[in-house]
Amino acid sequence: MSVNVGDLDAIAVDARQRIGAASDEAALEQVRVELLGKKGALTGALRGLGSLPADQRAAAGARANALKGEIETMLASRARELQAARLQTLGDQEWIDMTFVPSPVRRGHLHPLTLILREVKAIFSRLGYEVALGPQVEDEFHNFEALNIPQEHPARDTMDSFYVDADHLLLRTHTSPVQIRYMLSHEPPIRIIAPGAVYRRDATDPSHASQFYQVEGLVVDRDIRLSDLKGTIEYFARSLFGPDRRIRIVGDHFPFTEPSIAAAVSCGICGGAGCRSCKGGWLEILGAGMVHPQVLRNGGVDPDHYSGFAFGAGLDRLAMLKYNVTDLRLFLENDVRFLKQF
Ligand code: PHE
């Protein structure tokens, strides 16, 4: 293909028109490729210079090179215009209103059982207790036998269990197996609480669920007496429920403690006179007792040298009493309208 100065003029006119018409940076880049790219109009023209007669070649070459410079200048200046226009539009569309007041960020809430557990831990840590944990899938030895609950013992009926498999593994029915595990792995003096989930095949109602939470306590040392247990329960209950509450201790029965007791606090609603929510002025909060000598032995502790007390409280129950919640199931449902009250 041969080129003449007229062709170059046509390219110049065309280039000016198309560069001016490019409406954004992408379109302009397209125009640049069509003019100066490998297959571009001007590139083609420059290539064609070689076939011109020698006397025209120099002039056409100079004109073509000048045109290339002009086109580059036009492209650059159009690019600046288009960029400025783009930034202007962006600035119009994407502004920040410094006077805008956002709606306040809503804070989450700790679950009432978490709150209670934190308080219980704080109270007992002031008394020097440590937190111990045990597995939720237990074996019959730790959950029953070592706690003086043999196969045919009626207590197994009151703690109807979920068995996991035929290997005598079950979901623990209480946190007391942690007593055994801890004694077997630690020397006295022992002073622990063991919080966690427990499971029973209870029909669900406002005060029963098949999963709930307990906190176990175990103290083993020389000369531990019932009066130590009583003082501990009183300190615990007053710390959790306030100094005005009275504590009542009555006899009870558990196979793994001797003697066994149950502790109740005076009702916070009626002050102990008796009302609808307390039935007689008192609310039971825990079972407890002196660790049975055989249980100490099962835990590898010599009852001739050591004695101990243990207690087990329902965390859900403590939370119900403290926050005046009348249905245990609310703790398990995670309804935010309930949770956000705490
Ligand atoms: N494990 C008993 C229960 O679940 C509570 C308890 C714990 C009683 C420790 C006495 C001592 O009912």
Tab-separated table of C-alpha atoms and ligand atoms in Angstrom:
chain	number	residue	atom	x	y	z
A	1	MET	CA	0.000	0.000	0.000
A	2	SER	CA	1.298	3.404	-0.761
A	3	VAL	CA	0.577	6.572	1.109
A	4	ASN	CA	0.412	10.188	0.167
A	5	VAL	CA	0.118	13.392	2.065
A	6	GLY	CA	-3.607	13.474	1.344
A	7	ASP	CA	-4.076	10.185	3.177
A	8	LEU	CA	-2.233	11.572	6.165
A	9	ASP	CA	-4.471	14.634	6.174
A	10	ALA	CA	-7.519	12.374	6.128
A	11	ILE	CA	-6.113	10.418	9.062
A	12	ALA	CA	-5.504	13.678	10.936
A	13	VAL	CA	-9.084	14.897	10.403
A	14	ASP	CA	-10.498	11.525	11.351
A	15	ALA	CA	-8.271	11.304	14.442
A	16	ARG	CA	-9.258	14.742	15.710
A	17	GLN	CA	-12.920	13.922	15.237
A	18	ARG	CA	-12.768	10.545	16.956
A	19	ILE	CA	-10.634	11.657	19.859
A	20	GLY	CA	-13.019	14.517	20.533
A	21	ALA	CA	-15.980	12.145	20.377
A	22	ALA	CA	-14.577	9.565	22.827
A	23	SER	CA	-16.957	9.825	25.755
A	24	ASP	CA	-14.944	8.024	28.409
A	25	GLU	CA	-11.465	6.707	29.085
A	26	ALA	CA	-12.241	3.229	27.775
A	27	ALA	CA	-13.577	4.612	24.492
A	28	LEU	CA	-10.493	6.829	24.190
A	29	GLU	CA	-8.209	3.847	24.680
A	30	GLN	CA	-10.121	2.113	21.899
A	31	VAL	CA	-9.509	5.090	19.605
A	32	ARG	CA	-5.808	5.093	20.511
A	33	VAL	CA	-5.516	1.441	19.501
A	34	GLU	CA	-7.328	2.104	16.217
A	35	LEU	CA	-4.929	4.941	15.378
A	36	LEU	CA	-1.587	3.995	16.857
A	37	GLY	CA	-1.912	0.287	17.645
A	38	LYS	CA	-0.187	-2.433	15.675
A	39	LYS	CA	-3.038	-2.514	13.168
A	40	GLY	CA	-3.833	1.197	13.561
A	41	ALA	CA	-4.454	3.623	10.700
A	42	LEU	CA	-1.312	5.687	11.260
A	43	THR	CA	0.837	2.632	11.847
A	44	GLY	CA	-0.342	1.271	8.514
A	45	ALA	CA	0.460	4.581	6.841
A	46	LEU	CA	3.976	4.692	8.311
A	47	ARG	CA	4.592	1.178	7.102
A	48	GLY	CA	3.491	2.210	3.610
A	49	LEU	CA	6.073	5.037	3.426
A	50	GLY	CA	8.744	2.645	2.211
A	51	SER	CA	6.983	2.109	-1.082
A	52	LEU	CA	6.829	5.820	-1.957
A	53	PRO	CA	9.065	7.239	-4.642
A	54	ALA	CA	12.278	8.511	-3.037
A	55	ASP	CA	11.528	12.198	-3.728
A	56	GLN	CA	8.245	12.054	-1.800
A	57	ARG	CA	9.412	9.754	0.986
A	58	ALA	CA	11.186	12.349	3.134
A	59	ALA	CA	8.330	14.853	3.147
A	60	ALA	CA	5.688	12.205	3.782
A	61	GLY	CA	7.813	10.661	6.532
A	62	ALA	CA	8.226	14.004	8.273
A	63	ARG	CA	4.505	14.676	7.987
A	64	ALA	CA	3.627	11.241	9.300
A	65	ASN	CA	5.920	11.568	12.308
A	66	ALA	CA	4.569	15.004	13.094
A	67	LEU	CA	1.056	13.616	12.862
A	68	LYS	CA	1.950	10.865	15.269
A	69	GLY	CA	3.114	13.510	17.743
A	70	GLU	CA	-0.076	15.516	17.236
A	71	ILE	CA	-2.253	12.481	17.781
A	72	GLU	CA	-0.398	11.622	20.987
A	73	THR	CA	-0.834	15.148	22.246
A	74	MET	CA	-4.556	15.093	21.445
A	75	LEU	CA	-4.976	11.731	23.151
A	76	ALA	CA	-3.213	12.949	26.261
A	77	SER	CA	-5.207	16.116	26.553
A	78	ARG	CA	-8.524	14.307	25.930
A	79	ALA	CA	-7.498	11.746	28.557
A	80	ARG	CA	-6.992	14.551	31.082
A	81	GLU	CA	-10.421	15.985	30.268
A	82	LEU	CA	-12.127	12.644	30.623
A	83	GLN	CA	-10.370	11.861	33.897
A	84	ALA	CA	-11.317	15.230	35.332
A	85	ALA	CA	-14.912	14.663	34.267
A	86	ARG	CA	-14.919	11.223	35.867
A	87	LEU	CA	-13.562	12.528	39.161
A	88	GLN	CA	-16.102	15.320	39.101
A	89	THR	CA	-18.972	12.844	38.736
A	90	LEU	CA	-17.511	10.629	41.458
A	91	GLY	CA	-17.221	13.618	43.734
A	92	ASP	CA	-20.855	14.496	43.087
A	93	GLN	CA	-22.065	10.985	43.743
A	94	GLU	CA	-19.819	9.665	46.485
A	95	TRP	CA	-19.690	12.316	49.114
A	96	ILE	CA	-19.588	11.881	52.855
A	97	ASP	CA	-22.034	13.783	54.988
A	98	MET	CA	-19.983	14.798	57.995
A	99	THR	CA	-23.107	15.909	59.821
A	100	PHE	CA	-24.856	12.536	59.508
A	101	VAL	CA	-25.716	10.970	62.880
A	102	PRO	CA	-25.698	7.175	62.600
A	103	SER	CA	-28.089	5.111	64.675
A	104	PRO	CA	-26.262	3.911	67.781
A	105	VAL	CA	-24.535	0.532	67.547
A	106	ARG	CA	-26.530	-1.945	69.594
A	107	ARG	CA	-24.436	-3.892	72.051
A	108	GLY	CA	-24.939	-7.598	72.495
A	109	HIS	CA	-25.933	-9.121	75.814
A	110	LEU	CA	-24.390	-11.864	77.843
A	111	HIS	CA	-26.690	-14.811	78.344
A	112	PRO	CA	-28.166	-14.865	81.876
A	113	LEU	CA	-26.563	-18.264	82.500
A	114	THR	CA	-23.193	-16.805	81.521
A	115	LEU	CA	-23.765	-13.918	83.904
A	116	ILE	CA	-24.654	-16.269	86.750
A	117	LEU	CA	-21.700	-18.538	86.039
A	118	ARG	CA	-19.331	-15.571	86.050
A	119	GLU	CA	-20.702	-14.456	89.396
A	120	VAL	CA	-20.482	-17.927	90.897
A	121	LYS	CA	-16.891	-18.243	89.707
A	122	ALA	CA	-16.018	-14.833	91.146
A	123	ILE	CA	-17.537	-15.710	94.528
A	124	PHE	CA	-15.712	-19.017	94.830
A	125	SER	CA	-12.446	-17.695	93.499
A	126	ARG	CA	-12.476	-15.244	96.417
A	127	LEU	CA	-12.563	-18.335	98.645
A	128	GLY	CA	-9.612	-19.886	96.825
A	129	TYR	CA	-11.490	-22.368	94.644
A	130	GLU	CA	-10.295	-23.385	91.210
A	131	VAL	CA	-12.471	-24.301	88.240
A	132	ALA	CA	-12.349	-27.931	87.092
A	133	LEU	CA	-14.123	-29.446	84.113
A	134	GLY	CA	-15.162	-32.963	83.178
A	135	PRO	CA	-16.552	-34.678	80.083
A	136	GLN	CA	-20.242	-34.464	79.249
A	137	VAL	CA	-20.166	-38.004	77.904
A	138	GLU	CA	-19.446	-40.068	81.005
A	139	ASP	CA	-19.105	-43.701	81.917
A	140	GLU	CA	-21.222	-45.440	84.516
A	141	PHE	CA	-18.302	-45.731	86.906
A	142	HIS	CA	-17.787	-41.975	87.298
A	143	ASN	CA	-21.427	-40.970	86.948
A	144	PHE	CA	-22.878	-43.658	89.229
A	145	GLU	CA	-20.814	-46.462	90.743
A	146	ALA	CA	-18.003	-44.408	92.268
A	147	LEU	CA	-20.688	-42.170	93.770
A	148	ASN	CA	-22.311	-45.092	95.610
A	149	ILE	CA	-25.069	-45.452	93.046
A	150	PRO	CA	-24.981	-49.133	92.054
A	151	GLN	CA	-26.966	-50.539	89.134
A	152	GLU	CA	-30.104	-51.335	91.077
A	153	HIS	CA	-30.096	-48.141	93.155
A	154	PRO	CA	-33.363	-46.188	92.994
A	155	ALA	CA	-31.417	-42.952	92.445
A	156	ARG	CA	-30.784	-44.141	88.895
A	157	ASP	CA	-34.515	-43.828	88.272
A	158	THR	CA	-34.689	-40.236	89.444
A	159	MET	CA	-31.850	-39.462	87.063
A	160	ASP	CA	-33.161	-41.112	83.944
A	161	SER	CA	-30.219	-41.034	81.602
A	162	PHE	CA	-29.448	-40.670	77.934
A	163	TYR	CA	-27.218	-43.556	76.924
A	164	VAL	CA	-24.869	-42.858	74.059
A	165	ASP	CA	-24.103	-46.431	73.093
A	166	ALA	CA	-24.127	-49.975	74.408
A	167	ASP	CA	-20.704	-49.431	76.001
A	168	HIS	CA	-22.285	-47.900	79.081
A	169	LEU	CA	-21.456	-44.372	78.053
A	170	LEU	CA	-24.082	-41.798	78.900
A	171	LEU	CA	-24.614	-38.037	78.996
A	172	ARG	CA	-23.744	-37.161	82.565
A	173	THR	CA	-26.803	-36.707	84.751
A	174	HIS	CA	-24.991	-34.393	87.181
A	175	THR	CA	-21.600	-32.741	87.655
A	176	SER	CA	-20.715	-34.999	90.606
A	177	PRO	CA	-18.550	-37.348	88.442
A	178	VAL	CA	-16.051	-34.475	88.293
A	179	GLN	CA	-15.533	-35.052	92.042
A	180	ILE	CA	-14.226	-38.546	91.309
A	181	ARG	CA	-12.138	-37.493	88.321
A	182	TYR	CA	-10.558	-34.661	90.241
A	183	MET	CA	-9.769	-36.694	93.357
A	184	LEU	CA	-8.212	-39.436	91.240
A	185	SER	CA	-5.902	-36.945	89.565
A	186	HIS	CA	-5.091	-34.540	92.411
A	187	GLU	CA	-3.850	-34.792	95.972
A	188	PRO	CA	-5.683	-32.963	98.774
A	189	PRO	CA	-6.080	-30.186	99.666
A	190	ILE	CA	-8.762	-29.882	97.001
A	191	ARG	CA	-10.982	-26.874	96.539
A	192	ILE	CA	-12.826	-26.782	93.216
A	193	ILE	CA	-16.025	-25.827	91.513
A	194	ALA	CA	-17.040	-27.729	88.373
A	195	PRO	CA	-19.663	-26.025	86.208
A	196	GLY	CA	-21.249	-27.494	83.107
A	197	ALA	CA	-24.157	-28.978	81.216
A	198	VAL	CA	-25.977	-32.057	82.485
A	199	TYR	CA	-28.699	-34.151	80.872
A	200	ARG	CA	-31.746	-36.019	82.113
A	201	ARG	CA	-34.674	-37.640	80.415
A	202	ASP	CA	-37.161	-35.393	82.144
A	203	ALA	CA	-40.414	-34.292	80.597
A	204	THR	CA	-40.033	-30.600	79.768
A	205	ASP	CA	-41.981	-28.111	81.874
A	206	PRO	CA	-41.315	-24.630	83.321
A	207	SER	CA	-38.798	-26.024	85.793
A	208	HIS	CA	-37.453	-29.068	83.928
A	209	ALA	CA	-35.510	-29.469	80.708
A	210	SER	CA	-33.577	-32.391	79.317
A	211	GLN	CA	-30.448	-30.246	79.314
A	212	PHE	CA	-29.589	-27.879	82.135
A	213	TYR	CA	-26.566	-26.596	84.015
A	214	GLN	CA	-25.064	-27.372	87.374
A	215	VAL	CA	-22.136	-26.181	89.352
A	216	GLU	CA	-20.468	-28.748	91.569
A	217	GLY	CA	-18.300	-27.906	94.538
A	218	LEU	CA	-15.744	-30.127	96.249
A	219	VAL	CA	-13.473	-29.442	99.177
A	220	VAL	CA	-11.199	-32.138	100.588
A	221	ASP	CA	-8.681	-31.423	103.308
A	222	ARG	CA	-7.887	-32.338	106.901
A	223	ASP	CA	-10.658	-31.617	109.430
A	224	ILE	CA	-13.297	-30.374	107.033
A	225	ARG	CA	-16.605	-30.244	108.897
A	226	LEU	CA	-20.281	-29.704	108.292
A	227	SER	CA	-19.931	-26.217	109.780
A	228	ASP	CA	-17.443	-25.368	107.012
A	229	LEU	CA	-20.018	-26.432	104.462
A	230	LYS	CA	-22.710	-24.418	106.169
A	231	GLY	CA	-20.550	-21.299	106.313
A	232	THR	CA	-19.611	-21.721	102.659
A	233	ILE	CA	-23.237	-22.041	101.586
A	234	GLU	CA	-24.192	-18.957	103.575
A	235	TYR	CA	-21.358	-16.907	102.121
A	236	PHE	CA	-22.227	-18.081	98.637
A	237	ALA	CA	-25.972	-17.445	98.902
A	238	ARG	CA	-25.575	-14.001	100.475
A	239	SER	CA	-22.966	-12.986	97.905
A	240	LEU	CA	-25.221	-14.030	95.047
A	241	PHE	CA	-28.621	-12.948	96.346
A	242	GLY	CA	-27.797	-10.128	98.739
A	243	PRO	CA	-27.218	-9.813	102.497
A	244	ASP	CA	-30.897	-9.774	103.422
A	245	ARG	CA	-31.578	-13.307	102.363
A	246	ARG	CA	-31.873	-15.951	105.064
A	247	ILE	CA	-30.570	-19.449	104.459
A	248	ARG	CA	-32.325	-22.592	105.609
A	249	ILE	CA	-30.602	-25.930	105.779
A	250	VAL	CA	-32.545	-29.166	106.044
A	251	GLY	CA	-31.644	-32.853	105.962
A	252	ASP	CA	-31.724	-34.630	102.611
A	253	HIS	CA	-30.407	-37.784	101.087
A	254	PHE	CA	-27.739	-38.423	98.452
A	255	PRO	CA	-25.883	-41.731	98.158
A	256	PHE	CA	-22.528	-39.952	97.876
A	257	THR	CA	-22.764	-37.680	100.915
A	258	GLU	CA	-23.261	-38.474	104.600
A	259	PRO	CA	-24.861	-36.566	106.144
A	260	SER	CA	-26.706	-34.933	103.254
A	261	ILE	CA	-28.434	-31.584	103.318
A	262	ALA	CA	-30.380	-29.248	101.085
A	263	ALA	CA	-30.102	-25.492	101.263
A	264	ALA	CA	-32.819	-22.961	100.513
A	265	VAL	CA	-32.853	-19.164	100.479
A	266	SER	CA	-35.705	-17.010	101.648
A	267	CYS	CA	-37.858	-15.818	98.776
A	268	GLY	CA	-36.840	-12.405	97.453
A	269	ILE	CA	-40.373	-11.568	96.383
A	270	CYS	CA	-42.280	-12.136	99.650
A	271	GLY	CA	-39.331	-11.986	102.043
A	272	GLY	CA	-40.050	-15.493	103.301
A	273	ALA	CA	-43.726	-15.085	104.174
A	274	GLY	CA	-44.817	-17.368	101.367
A	275	CYS	CA	-46.146	-16.389	97.953
A	276	ARG	CA	-47.156	-17.876	94.621
A	277	SER	CA	-43.633	-18.206	93.275
A	278	CYS	CA	-41.982	-19.725	96.373
A	279	LYS	CA	-44.585	-21.933	98.000
A	280	GLY	CA	-43.872	-21.392	101.669
A	281	GLY	CA	-41.217	-18.684	101.683
A	282	TRP	CA	-38.189	-20.783	100.748
A	283	LEU	CA	-36.496	-21.652	97.456
A	284	GLU	CA	-34.175	-24.598	97.289
A	285	ILE	CA	-30.825	-23.786	95.671
A	286	LEU	CA	-28.586	-26.783	96.168
A	287	GLY	CA	-27.943	-30.253	97.500
A	288	ALA	CA	-24.841	-30.920	99.551
A	289	GLY	CA	-23.230	-32.951	102.273
A	290	MET	CA	-20.060	-34.419	103.688
A	291	VAL	CA	-18.364	-36.596	101.104
A	292	HIS	CA	-19.153	-40.233	101.905
A	293	PRO	CA	-16.025	-42.092	103.123
A	294	GLN	CA	-16.464	-44.695	100.402
A	295	VAL	CA	-16.598	-41.959	97.771
A	296	LEU	CA	-13.337	-40.542	99.118
A	297	ARG	CA	-11.869	-44.029	98.861
A	298	ASN	CA	-13.184	-44.384	95.302
A	299	GLY	CA	-11.369	-41.160	94.521
A	300	GLY	CA	-8.138	-42.485	95.997
A	301	VAL	CA	-8.390	-40.375	99.159
A	302	ASP	CA	-7.897	-41.949	102.592
A	303	PRO	CA	-10.951	-41.105	104.752
A	304	ASP	CA	-8.936	-41.705	107.917
A	305	HIS	CA	-6.825	-38.679	107.097
A	306	TYR	CA	-9.106	-36.483	105.065
A	307	SER	CA	-12.689	-35.348	105.047
A	308	GLY	CA	-14.572	-33.191	102.644
A	309	PHE	CA	-17.812	-31.626	101.601
A	310	ALA	CA	-19.509	-31.374	98.240
A	311	PHE	CA	-22.413	-29.442	96.861
A	312	GLY	CA	-24.305	-29.278	93.613
A	313	ALA	CA	-26.422	-26.321	92.554
A	314	GLY	CA	-28.572	-25.831	89.485
A	315	LEU	CA	-27.215	-22.830	87.614
A	316	ASP	CA	-30.494	-22.351	85.744
A	317	ARG	CA	-32.308	-22.339	89.065
A	318	LEU	CA	-29.913	-19.776	90.527
A	319	ALA	CA	-30.474	-17.593	87.460
A	320	MET	CA	-34.261	-17.986	87.735
A	321	LEU	CA	-34.184	-16.918	91.383
A	322	LYS	CA	-31.805	-14.042	90.839
A	323	TYR	CA	-33.536	-12.613	87.766
A	324	ASN	CA	-37.105	-13.664	88.627
A	325	VAL	CA	-37.477	-15.819	85.541
A	326	THR	CA	-40.375	-18.221	85.887
A	327	ASP	CA	-39.686	-20.561	82.969
A	328	LEU	CA	-36.401	-22.434	82.669
A	329	ARG	CA	-36.956	-23.077	78.975
A	330	LEU	CA	-36.415	-19.394	78.191
A	331	PHE	CA	-32.716	-19.956	78.873
A	332	LEU	CA	-32.512	-22.487	76.068
A	333	GLU	CA	-34.573	-20.762	73.405
A	334	ASN	CA	-32.284	-17.789	72.685
A	335	ASP	CA	-35.113	-15.413	71.954
A	336	VAL	CA	-33.411	-11.996	71.726
A	337	ARG	CA	-36.446	-10.275	73.206
A	338	PHE	CA	-35.783	-12.316	76.351
A	339	LEU	CA	-31.990	-12.100	76.256
A	340	LYS	CA	-31.782	-8.370	75.777
A	341	GLN	CA	-33.321	-7.758	79.189
A	342	PHE	CA	-30.114	-8.772	80.937
B	1	PHE	N1	-25.416	-34.391	92.239
B	1	PHE	C1	-26.563	-34.010	93.001
B	1	PHE	C2	-27.728	-33.795	92.045
B	1	PHE	O1	-27.536	-33.668	90.878
B	1	PHE	C3	-26.316	-32.764	93.783
B	1	PHE	C4	-25.294	-32.924	94.852
B	1	PHE	C5	-23.957	-32.662	94.573
B	1	PHE	C6	-25.639	-33.320	96.137
B	1	PHE	C7	-22.993	-32.809	95.560
B	1	PHE	C8	-24.705	-33.464	97.115
B	1	PHE	C9	-23.408	-33.218	96.834
B	1	PHE	O2	-28.868	-33.727	92.426
